[in-house]
GROMACS .gro file of C-alpha atoms in nm:
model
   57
    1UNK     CA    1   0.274   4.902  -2.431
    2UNK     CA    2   0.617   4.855  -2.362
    3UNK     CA    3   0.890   4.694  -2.594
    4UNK     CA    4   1.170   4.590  -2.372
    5UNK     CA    5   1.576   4.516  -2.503
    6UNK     CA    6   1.501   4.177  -2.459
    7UNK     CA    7   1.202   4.160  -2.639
    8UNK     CA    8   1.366   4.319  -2.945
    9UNK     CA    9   1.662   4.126  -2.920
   10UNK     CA   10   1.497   3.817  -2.954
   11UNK     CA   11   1.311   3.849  -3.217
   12UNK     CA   12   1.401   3.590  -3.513
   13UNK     CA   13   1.219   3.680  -3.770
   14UNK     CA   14   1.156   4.010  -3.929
   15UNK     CA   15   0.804   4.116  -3.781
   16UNK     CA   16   0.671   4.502  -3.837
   17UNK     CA   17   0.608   4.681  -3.486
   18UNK     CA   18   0.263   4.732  -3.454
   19UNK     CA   19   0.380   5.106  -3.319
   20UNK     CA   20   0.596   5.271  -3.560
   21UNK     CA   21   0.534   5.003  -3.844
   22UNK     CA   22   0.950   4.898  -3.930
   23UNK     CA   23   1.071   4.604  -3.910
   24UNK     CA   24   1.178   4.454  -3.607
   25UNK     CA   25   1.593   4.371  -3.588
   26UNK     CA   26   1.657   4.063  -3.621
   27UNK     CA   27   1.847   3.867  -3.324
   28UNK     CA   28   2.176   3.866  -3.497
   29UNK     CA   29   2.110   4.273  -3.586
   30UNK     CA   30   2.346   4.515  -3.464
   31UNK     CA   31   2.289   4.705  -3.136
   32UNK     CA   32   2.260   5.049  -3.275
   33UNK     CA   33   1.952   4.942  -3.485
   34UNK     CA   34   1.804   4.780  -3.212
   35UNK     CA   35   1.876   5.113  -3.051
   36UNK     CA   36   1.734   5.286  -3.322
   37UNK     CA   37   1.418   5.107  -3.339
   38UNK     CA   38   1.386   5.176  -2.956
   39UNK     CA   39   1.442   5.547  -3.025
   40UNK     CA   40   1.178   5.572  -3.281
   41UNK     CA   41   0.890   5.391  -3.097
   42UNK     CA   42   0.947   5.588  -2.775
   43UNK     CA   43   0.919   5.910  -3.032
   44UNK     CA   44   0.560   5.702  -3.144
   45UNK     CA   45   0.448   5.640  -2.782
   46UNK     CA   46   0.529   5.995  -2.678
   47UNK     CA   47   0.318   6.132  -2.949
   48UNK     CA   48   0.013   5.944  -2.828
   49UNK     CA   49   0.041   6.001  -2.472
   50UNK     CA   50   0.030   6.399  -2.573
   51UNK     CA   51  -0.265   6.322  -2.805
   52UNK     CA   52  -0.440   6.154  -2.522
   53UNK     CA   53  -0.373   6.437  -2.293
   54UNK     CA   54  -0.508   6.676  -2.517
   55UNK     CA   55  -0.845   6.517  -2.526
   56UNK     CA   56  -0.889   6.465  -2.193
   57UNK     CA   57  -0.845   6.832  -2.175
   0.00000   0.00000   0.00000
């Protein structure tokens, strides 16, 4: 699942990611919190990809 710039950018109202549960920036939010946001769920996405690789071990 992949949350592109756009797709974070555009949001207009506040909405919790489903990934890392905080809100969404709003579209008139600053960059760096939309950069933020994008930091912390790919910190969320890499810590399931490793949980999935260690089951399939």
């Amino acid at each position: 699942m992949r949350h592109s710039f756009a797709d974070s950018a555009m949001v207009h109202k506040h909405r919790k990611c489903p990934a890392c549960n905080n809100e969404m920036i709003h579209a008139t939010g600053n960059v760096w919190n939309i950069r933020y946001h994008l930091e912390e769920l790919q910190k969320a996405i890499a810590d399931v990809e490793k949980r999935e690789e260690a089951k399939g071990e």
